[in-house]
Coordinates of C-alpha atoms and ligand atoms in Angstrom, one line a residue:
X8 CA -11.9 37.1 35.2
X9 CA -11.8 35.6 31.9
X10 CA -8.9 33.3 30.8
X11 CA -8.5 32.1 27.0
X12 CA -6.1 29.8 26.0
X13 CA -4.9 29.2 22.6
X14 CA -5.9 26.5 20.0
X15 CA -4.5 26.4 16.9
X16 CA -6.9 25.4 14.9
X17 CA -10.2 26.4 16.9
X18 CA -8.4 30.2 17.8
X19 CA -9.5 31.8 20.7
X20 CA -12.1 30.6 22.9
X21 CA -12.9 30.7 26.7
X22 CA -11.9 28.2 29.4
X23 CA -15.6 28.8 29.8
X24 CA -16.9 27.2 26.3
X25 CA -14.7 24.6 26.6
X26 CA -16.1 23.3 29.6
X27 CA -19.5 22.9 27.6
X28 CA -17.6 21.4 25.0
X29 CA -17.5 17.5 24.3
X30 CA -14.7 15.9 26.0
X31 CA -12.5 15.5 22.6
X32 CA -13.0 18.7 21.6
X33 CA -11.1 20.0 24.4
X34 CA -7.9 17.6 23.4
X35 CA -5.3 20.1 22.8
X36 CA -4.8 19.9 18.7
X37 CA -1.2 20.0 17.2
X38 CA -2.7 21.7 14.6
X39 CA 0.1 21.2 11.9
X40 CA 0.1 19.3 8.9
X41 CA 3.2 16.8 9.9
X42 CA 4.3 14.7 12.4
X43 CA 6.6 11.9 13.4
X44 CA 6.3 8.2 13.2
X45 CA 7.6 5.2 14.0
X46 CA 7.3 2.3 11.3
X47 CA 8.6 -0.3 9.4
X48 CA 11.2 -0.4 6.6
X49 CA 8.3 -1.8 4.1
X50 CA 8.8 -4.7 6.7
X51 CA 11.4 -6.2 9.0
X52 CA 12.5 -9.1 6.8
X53 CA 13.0 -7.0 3.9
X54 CA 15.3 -4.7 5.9
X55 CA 17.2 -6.6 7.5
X56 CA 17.0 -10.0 4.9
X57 CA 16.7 -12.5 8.5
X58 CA 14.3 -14.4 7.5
X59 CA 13.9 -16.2 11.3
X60 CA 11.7 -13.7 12.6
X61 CA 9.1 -14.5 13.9
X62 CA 6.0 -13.0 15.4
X63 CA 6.2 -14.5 19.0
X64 CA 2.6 -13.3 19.8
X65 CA 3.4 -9.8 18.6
X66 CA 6.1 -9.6 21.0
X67 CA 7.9 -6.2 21.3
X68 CA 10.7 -7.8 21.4
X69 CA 10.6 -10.3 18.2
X70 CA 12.0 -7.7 16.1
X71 CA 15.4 -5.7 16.7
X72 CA 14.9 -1.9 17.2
X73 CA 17.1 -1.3 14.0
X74 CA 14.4 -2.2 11.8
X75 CA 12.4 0.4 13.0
X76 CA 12.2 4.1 11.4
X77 CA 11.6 7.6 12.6
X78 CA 9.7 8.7 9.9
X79 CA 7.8 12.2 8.8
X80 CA 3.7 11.6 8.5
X81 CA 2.5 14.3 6.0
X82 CA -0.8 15.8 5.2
X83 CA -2.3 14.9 8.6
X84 CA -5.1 17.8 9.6
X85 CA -3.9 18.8 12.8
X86 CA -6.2 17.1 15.1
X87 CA -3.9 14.9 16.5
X88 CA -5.7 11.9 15.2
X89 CA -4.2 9.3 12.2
X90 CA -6.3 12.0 9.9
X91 CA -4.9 13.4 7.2
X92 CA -5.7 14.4 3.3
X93 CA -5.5 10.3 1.3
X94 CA -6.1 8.7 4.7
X95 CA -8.4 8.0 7.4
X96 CA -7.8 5.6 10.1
X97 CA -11.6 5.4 11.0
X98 CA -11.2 2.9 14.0
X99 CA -9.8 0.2 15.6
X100 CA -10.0 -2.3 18.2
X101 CA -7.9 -0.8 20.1
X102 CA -6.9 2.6 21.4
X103 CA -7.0 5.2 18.6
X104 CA -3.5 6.7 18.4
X105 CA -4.1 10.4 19.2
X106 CA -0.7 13.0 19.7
X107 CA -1.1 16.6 21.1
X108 CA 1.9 16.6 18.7
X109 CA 2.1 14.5 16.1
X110 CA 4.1 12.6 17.4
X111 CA 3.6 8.6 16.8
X112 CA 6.0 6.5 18.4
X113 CA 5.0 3.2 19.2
X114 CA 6.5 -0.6 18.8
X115 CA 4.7 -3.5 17.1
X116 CA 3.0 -5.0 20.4
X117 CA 0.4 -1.7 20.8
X118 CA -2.4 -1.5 18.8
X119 CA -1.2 2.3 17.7
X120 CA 1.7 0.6 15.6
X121 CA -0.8 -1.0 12.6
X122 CA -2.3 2.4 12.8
X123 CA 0.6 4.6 11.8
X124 CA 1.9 1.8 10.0
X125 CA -1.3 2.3 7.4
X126 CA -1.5 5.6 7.9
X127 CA 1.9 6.3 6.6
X128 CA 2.2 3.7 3.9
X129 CA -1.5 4.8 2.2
X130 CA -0.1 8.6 2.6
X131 CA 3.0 6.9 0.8
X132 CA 1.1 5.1 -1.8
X133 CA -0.5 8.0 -2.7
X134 CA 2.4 10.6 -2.9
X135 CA 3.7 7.9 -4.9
X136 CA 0.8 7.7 -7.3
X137 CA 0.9 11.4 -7.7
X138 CA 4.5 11.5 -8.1
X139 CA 4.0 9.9 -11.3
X140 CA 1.7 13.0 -13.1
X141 CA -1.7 11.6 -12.1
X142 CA -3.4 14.2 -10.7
X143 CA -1.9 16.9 -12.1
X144 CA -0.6 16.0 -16.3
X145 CA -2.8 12.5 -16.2
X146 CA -5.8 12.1 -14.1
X147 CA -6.0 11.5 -11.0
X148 CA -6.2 8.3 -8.9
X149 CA -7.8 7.4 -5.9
X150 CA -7.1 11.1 -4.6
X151 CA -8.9 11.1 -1.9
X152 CA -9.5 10.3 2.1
X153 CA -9.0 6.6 2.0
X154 CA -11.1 4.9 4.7
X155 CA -8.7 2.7 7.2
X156 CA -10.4 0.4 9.9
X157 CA -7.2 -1.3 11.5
X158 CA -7.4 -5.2 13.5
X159 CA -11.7 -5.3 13.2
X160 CA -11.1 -8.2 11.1
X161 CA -10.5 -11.2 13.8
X162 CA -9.1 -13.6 11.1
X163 CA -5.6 -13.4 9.0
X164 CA -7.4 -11.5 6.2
X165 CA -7.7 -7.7 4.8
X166 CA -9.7 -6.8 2.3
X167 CA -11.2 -3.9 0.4
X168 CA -14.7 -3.2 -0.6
X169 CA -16.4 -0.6 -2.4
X170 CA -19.6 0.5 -0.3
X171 CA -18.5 1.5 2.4
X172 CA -15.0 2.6 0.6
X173 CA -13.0 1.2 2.9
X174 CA -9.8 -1.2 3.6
X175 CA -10.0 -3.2 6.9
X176 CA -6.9 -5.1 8.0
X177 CA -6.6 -8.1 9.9
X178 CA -4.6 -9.3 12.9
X179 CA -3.9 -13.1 11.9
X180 CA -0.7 -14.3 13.0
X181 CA 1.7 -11.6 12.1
X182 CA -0.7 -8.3 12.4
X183 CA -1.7 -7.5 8.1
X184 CA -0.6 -4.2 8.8
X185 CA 2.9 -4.5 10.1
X186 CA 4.0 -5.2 6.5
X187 CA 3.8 -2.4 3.8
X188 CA 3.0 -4.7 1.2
X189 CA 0.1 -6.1 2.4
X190 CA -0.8 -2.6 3.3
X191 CA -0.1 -1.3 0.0
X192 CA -1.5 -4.4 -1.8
X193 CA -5.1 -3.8 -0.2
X194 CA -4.4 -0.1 -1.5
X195 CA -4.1 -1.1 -4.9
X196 CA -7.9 -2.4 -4.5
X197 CA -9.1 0.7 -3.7
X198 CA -7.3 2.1 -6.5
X199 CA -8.5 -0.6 -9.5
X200 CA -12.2 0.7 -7.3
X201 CA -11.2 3.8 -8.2
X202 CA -10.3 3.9 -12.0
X203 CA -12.9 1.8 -13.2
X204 CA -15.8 1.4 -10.8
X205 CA -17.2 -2.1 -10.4
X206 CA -13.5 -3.9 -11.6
X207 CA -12.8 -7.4 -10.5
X208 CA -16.2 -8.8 -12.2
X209 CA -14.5 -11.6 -14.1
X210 CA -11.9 -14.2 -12.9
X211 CA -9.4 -12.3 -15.3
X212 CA -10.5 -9.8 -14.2
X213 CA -10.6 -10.3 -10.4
X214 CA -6.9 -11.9 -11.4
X215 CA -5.2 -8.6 -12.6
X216 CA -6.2 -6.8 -9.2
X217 CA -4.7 -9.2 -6.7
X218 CA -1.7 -9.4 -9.4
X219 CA -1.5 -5.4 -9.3
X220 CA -1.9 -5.0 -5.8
X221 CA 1.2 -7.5 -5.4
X222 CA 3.0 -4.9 -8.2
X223 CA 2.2 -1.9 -6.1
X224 CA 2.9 -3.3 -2.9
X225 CA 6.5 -4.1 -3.9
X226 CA 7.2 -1.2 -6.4
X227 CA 5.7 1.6 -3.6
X228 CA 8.2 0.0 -1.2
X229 CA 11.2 -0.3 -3.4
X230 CA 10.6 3.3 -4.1
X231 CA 10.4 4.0 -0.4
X232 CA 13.1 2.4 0.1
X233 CA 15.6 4.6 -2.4
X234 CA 13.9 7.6 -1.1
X235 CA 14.5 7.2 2.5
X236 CA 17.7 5.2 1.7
X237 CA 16.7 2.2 3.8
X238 CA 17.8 -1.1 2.5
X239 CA 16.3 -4.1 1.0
X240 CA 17.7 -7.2 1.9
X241 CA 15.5 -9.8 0.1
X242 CA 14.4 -10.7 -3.3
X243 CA 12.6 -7.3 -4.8
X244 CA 10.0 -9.9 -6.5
X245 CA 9.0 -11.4 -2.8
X246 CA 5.8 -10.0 -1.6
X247 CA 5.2 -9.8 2.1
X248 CA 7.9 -11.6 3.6
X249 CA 7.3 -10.6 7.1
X250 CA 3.5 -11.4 7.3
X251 CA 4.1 -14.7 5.5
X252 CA 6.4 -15.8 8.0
X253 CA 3.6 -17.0 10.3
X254 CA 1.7 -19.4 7.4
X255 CA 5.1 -20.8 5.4
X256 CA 7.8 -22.8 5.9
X257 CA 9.8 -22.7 3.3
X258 CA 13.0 -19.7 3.2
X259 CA 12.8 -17.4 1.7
X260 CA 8.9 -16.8 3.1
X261 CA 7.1 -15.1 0.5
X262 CA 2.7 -14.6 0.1
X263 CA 3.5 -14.9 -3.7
X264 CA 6.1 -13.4 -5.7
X265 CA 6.1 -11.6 -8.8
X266 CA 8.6 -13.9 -10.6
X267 CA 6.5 -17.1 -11.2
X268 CA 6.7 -19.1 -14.3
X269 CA 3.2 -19.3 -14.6
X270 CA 1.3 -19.0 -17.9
X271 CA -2.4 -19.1 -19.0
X272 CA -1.8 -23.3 -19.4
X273 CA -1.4 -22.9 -15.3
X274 CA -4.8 -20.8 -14.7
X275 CA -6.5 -22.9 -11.6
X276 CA -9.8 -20.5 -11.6
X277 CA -8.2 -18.8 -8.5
X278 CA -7.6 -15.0 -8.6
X279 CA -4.7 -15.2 -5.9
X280 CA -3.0 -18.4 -7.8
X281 CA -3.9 -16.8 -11.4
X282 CA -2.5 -13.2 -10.5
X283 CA 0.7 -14.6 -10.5
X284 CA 0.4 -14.9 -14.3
X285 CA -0.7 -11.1 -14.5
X286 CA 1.9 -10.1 -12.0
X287 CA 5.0 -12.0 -13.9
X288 CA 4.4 -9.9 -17.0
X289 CA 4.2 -6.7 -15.0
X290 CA 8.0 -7.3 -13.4
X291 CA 8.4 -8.7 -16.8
X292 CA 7.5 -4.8 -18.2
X293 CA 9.1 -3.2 -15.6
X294 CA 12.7 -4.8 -16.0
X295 CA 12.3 -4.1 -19.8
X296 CA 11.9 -0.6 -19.3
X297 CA 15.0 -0.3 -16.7
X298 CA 17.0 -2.3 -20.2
X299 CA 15.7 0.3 -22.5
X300 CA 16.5 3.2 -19.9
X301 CA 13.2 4.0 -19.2
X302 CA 13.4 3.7 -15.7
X303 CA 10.9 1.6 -13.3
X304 CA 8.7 5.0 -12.9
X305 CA 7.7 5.0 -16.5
X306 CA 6.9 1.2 -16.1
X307 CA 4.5 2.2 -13.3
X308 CA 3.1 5.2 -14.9
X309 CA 2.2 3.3 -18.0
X310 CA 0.6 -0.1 -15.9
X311 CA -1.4 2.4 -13.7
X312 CA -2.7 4.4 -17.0
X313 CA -3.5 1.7 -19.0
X314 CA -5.9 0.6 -16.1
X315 CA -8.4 3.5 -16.6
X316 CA -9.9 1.9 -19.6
X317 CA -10.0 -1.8 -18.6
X318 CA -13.5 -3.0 -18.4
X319 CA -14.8 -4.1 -14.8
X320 CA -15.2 -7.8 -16.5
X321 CA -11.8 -7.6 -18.7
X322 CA -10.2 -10.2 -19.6
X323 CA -6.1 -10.9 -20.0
X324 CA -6.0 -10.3 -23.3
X325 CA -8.1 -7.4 -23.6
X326 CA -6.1 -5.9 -20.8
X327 CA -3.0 -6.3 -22.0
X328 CA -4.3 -5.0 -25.4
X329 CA -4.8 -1.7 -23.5
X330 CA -1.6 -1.8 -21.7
X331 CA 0.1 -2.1 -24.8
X332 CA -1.5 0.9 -26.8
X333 CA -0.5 3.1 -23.7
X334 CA 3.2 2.0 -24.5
X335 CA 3.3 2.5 -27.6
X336 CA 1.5 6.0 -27.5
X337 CA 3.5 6.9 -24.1
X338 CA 7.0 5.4 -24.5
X339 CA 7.4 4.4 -28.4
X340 CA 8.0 1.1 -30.1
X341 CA 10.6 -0.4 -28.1
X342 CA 8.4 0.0 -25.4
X343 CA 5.5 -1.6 -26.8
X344 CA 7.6 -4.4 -27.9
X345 CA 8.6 -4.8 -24.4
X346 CA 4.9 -5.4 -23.5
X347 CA 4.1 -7.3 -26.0
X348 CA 6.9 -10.4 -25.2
X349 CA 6.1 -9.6 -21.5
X350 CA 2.1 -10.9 -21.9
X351 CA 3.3 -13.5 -24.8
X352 CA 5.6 -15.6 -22.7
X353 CA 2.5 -15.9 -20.3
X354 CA 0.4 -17.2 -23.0
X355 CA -1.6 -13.7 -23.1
X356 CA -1.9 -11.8 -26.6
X357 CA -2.2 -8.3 -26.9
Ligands
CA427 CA1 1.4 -5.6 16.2
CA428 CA1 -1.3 -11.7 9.0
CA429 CA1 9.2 -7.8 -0.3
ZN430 ZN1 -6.2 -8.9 -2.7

């Protein structure tokens, strides 16, 4: 007698093959392009603006339920793995998250959480990115499977590098990848990597990524967070306010935040500390397009562009030169003006 059972994306093939087949291979595949997931709102802080969470040893039960979504993952391939078309989780420590149907469920204390957590926030990232007209009316950006490698990293770092391609996120006090914006910030790495291979070879240079991987971070999120209507209960210009929590004491907890009063008379020679003056100008640029109407979208789509044609060794003013010839070609004079007094009260001429 032969039997055949159904897989979606293999078709029809005996009981008899699979038997011979490797053991994943004969893992039923959901074989459809979305699922569901369980994640945060960017992170819990930010949703629910209590800023006395605290990670309790990645306790299940240091953050309330509420601040948990049911969320749609997009673009996965069907194998039931965190694969999909901008995203890759590679590997972990722990178990790989694997659904016969998509279906990704899981609270902060198992390792599947950071998975789905990155999986869905790069996917979101990138929809973002692409939402914008790069891609399609500007070039592209970093479209493509975006390498993930989830809690290898012992420490309470993430990083990005270019060969492999790949993020890694760390597990240090509260896990990297329970917050969006760290998540998102590593992103915005990849995609500097991506528009201009080789960027980050100055200290300006290596300044303006960590200051636009902040940007990202917080404008992906607040984006996220009118799309899904989820609500944001700290200061927008905070960055990370949930993975902070475990390495400051201060209220509210913030990595760095994109309102600093730093200018160029503050640089200390470190990118972190100095991407503060970068970042300022950028919420600087973004508010002065929501004044003139603009909108924060145009804001972004105008940063991002302007980045294609930065050299890998830029400096601030040679970078804010280019950002301001994409205003004024993209969104007119009051636009560039906007630009232009953003850099200049940081002590950067364009
Ligand atoms: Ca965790
Ligand atoms: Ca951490
Ligand atoms: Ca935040
Ligand atoms: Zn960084």
């Amino acid at each position: 007698m032969t039997r055949t059972i159904w897989i979606p994306v293999g078709g029809l093939v005996s009981l008899a093959l699979l038997a011979a087949a490797p053991a994943d291979a004969a893992k039923p595949k959901p074989g459809t392009s979305t699922g569901t997931g369980s994640v945060f709102k960017v992170n819990p802080v930010q949703s629910s603006g209590n800023e006395s969470l605290t990670d309790q040893k990645d306790s299940a039960t240091a953050v309330p339920a509420g601040e948990y979504a049911t969320v749609q993952l997009r673009n996965l391939d069907g194998s039931g793995t965190l694969t999909g078309k901008w995203v890759r989780v590679q590997s972990s420590t722990g178990t790989p998250a694997y659904s016969a149907t998509n279906t990704f469920v899981y609270d902060r204390s198992a390792d599947q959480f950071e998975q789905v957590m990155a999986y869905f926030w790069i996917n979101q990232a990138q929809e973002y990115i692409q939402s914008l007209g790069f891609g399609s009316t500007l070039p592209p950006v970093n479209k493509q499977q975006q390498l993930v490698k989830v809690d290898q990293y012992g420490g309470d770092n993430s990083y990005q590098t270019d060969k492999p391609f790949r993020i890694r996120y760390g597990k240090g006090g509260v896990d990297d990848a329970e917050d969006a914006e760290v998540i998102v910030h590593e992103y915005g790495h990849a995609v500097h990597a991506a528009q201009v291979p080789g960027f980050g070879a100055s200290e300006e240079a290596g300044s303006i990524g960590e200051a636009f991987g902040d940007y990202l971070g917080v404008t992906v999120g607040l984006d996220a967070d009118q799309q899904y209507g989820w609500p944001v209960r700290t200061d927008p210009p905070c960055v990370a306010d949930w993975d902070s929590v475990s390495y400051t004491s201060t209220v509210p907890h913030c990595l760095r935040r994109l309102d600093s009063n730093l200018t160029v008379a503050d640089k200390s020679g470190e990118v972190h500390h100095d991407g503060m003056i970068w970042s300022r100008a950028l919420w600087d640029i973004r508010n002065g397009y929501v004044a003139l109407g603009l909108g924060t979208r145009r804001a972004d789509t105008t940063i991002i562009d302007a980045q294609f044609s930065f050299a890998p060794d830029t400096s601030f003013d040679a970078a804010a030169h280019a950002t301001y010839v994409t205003a004024q070609a993209r969104d007119g004079a009051a636009a560039a003006q906007v630009v232009k007094n953003a850099f200049a009260a940081r002590g950067i001429s364009v």
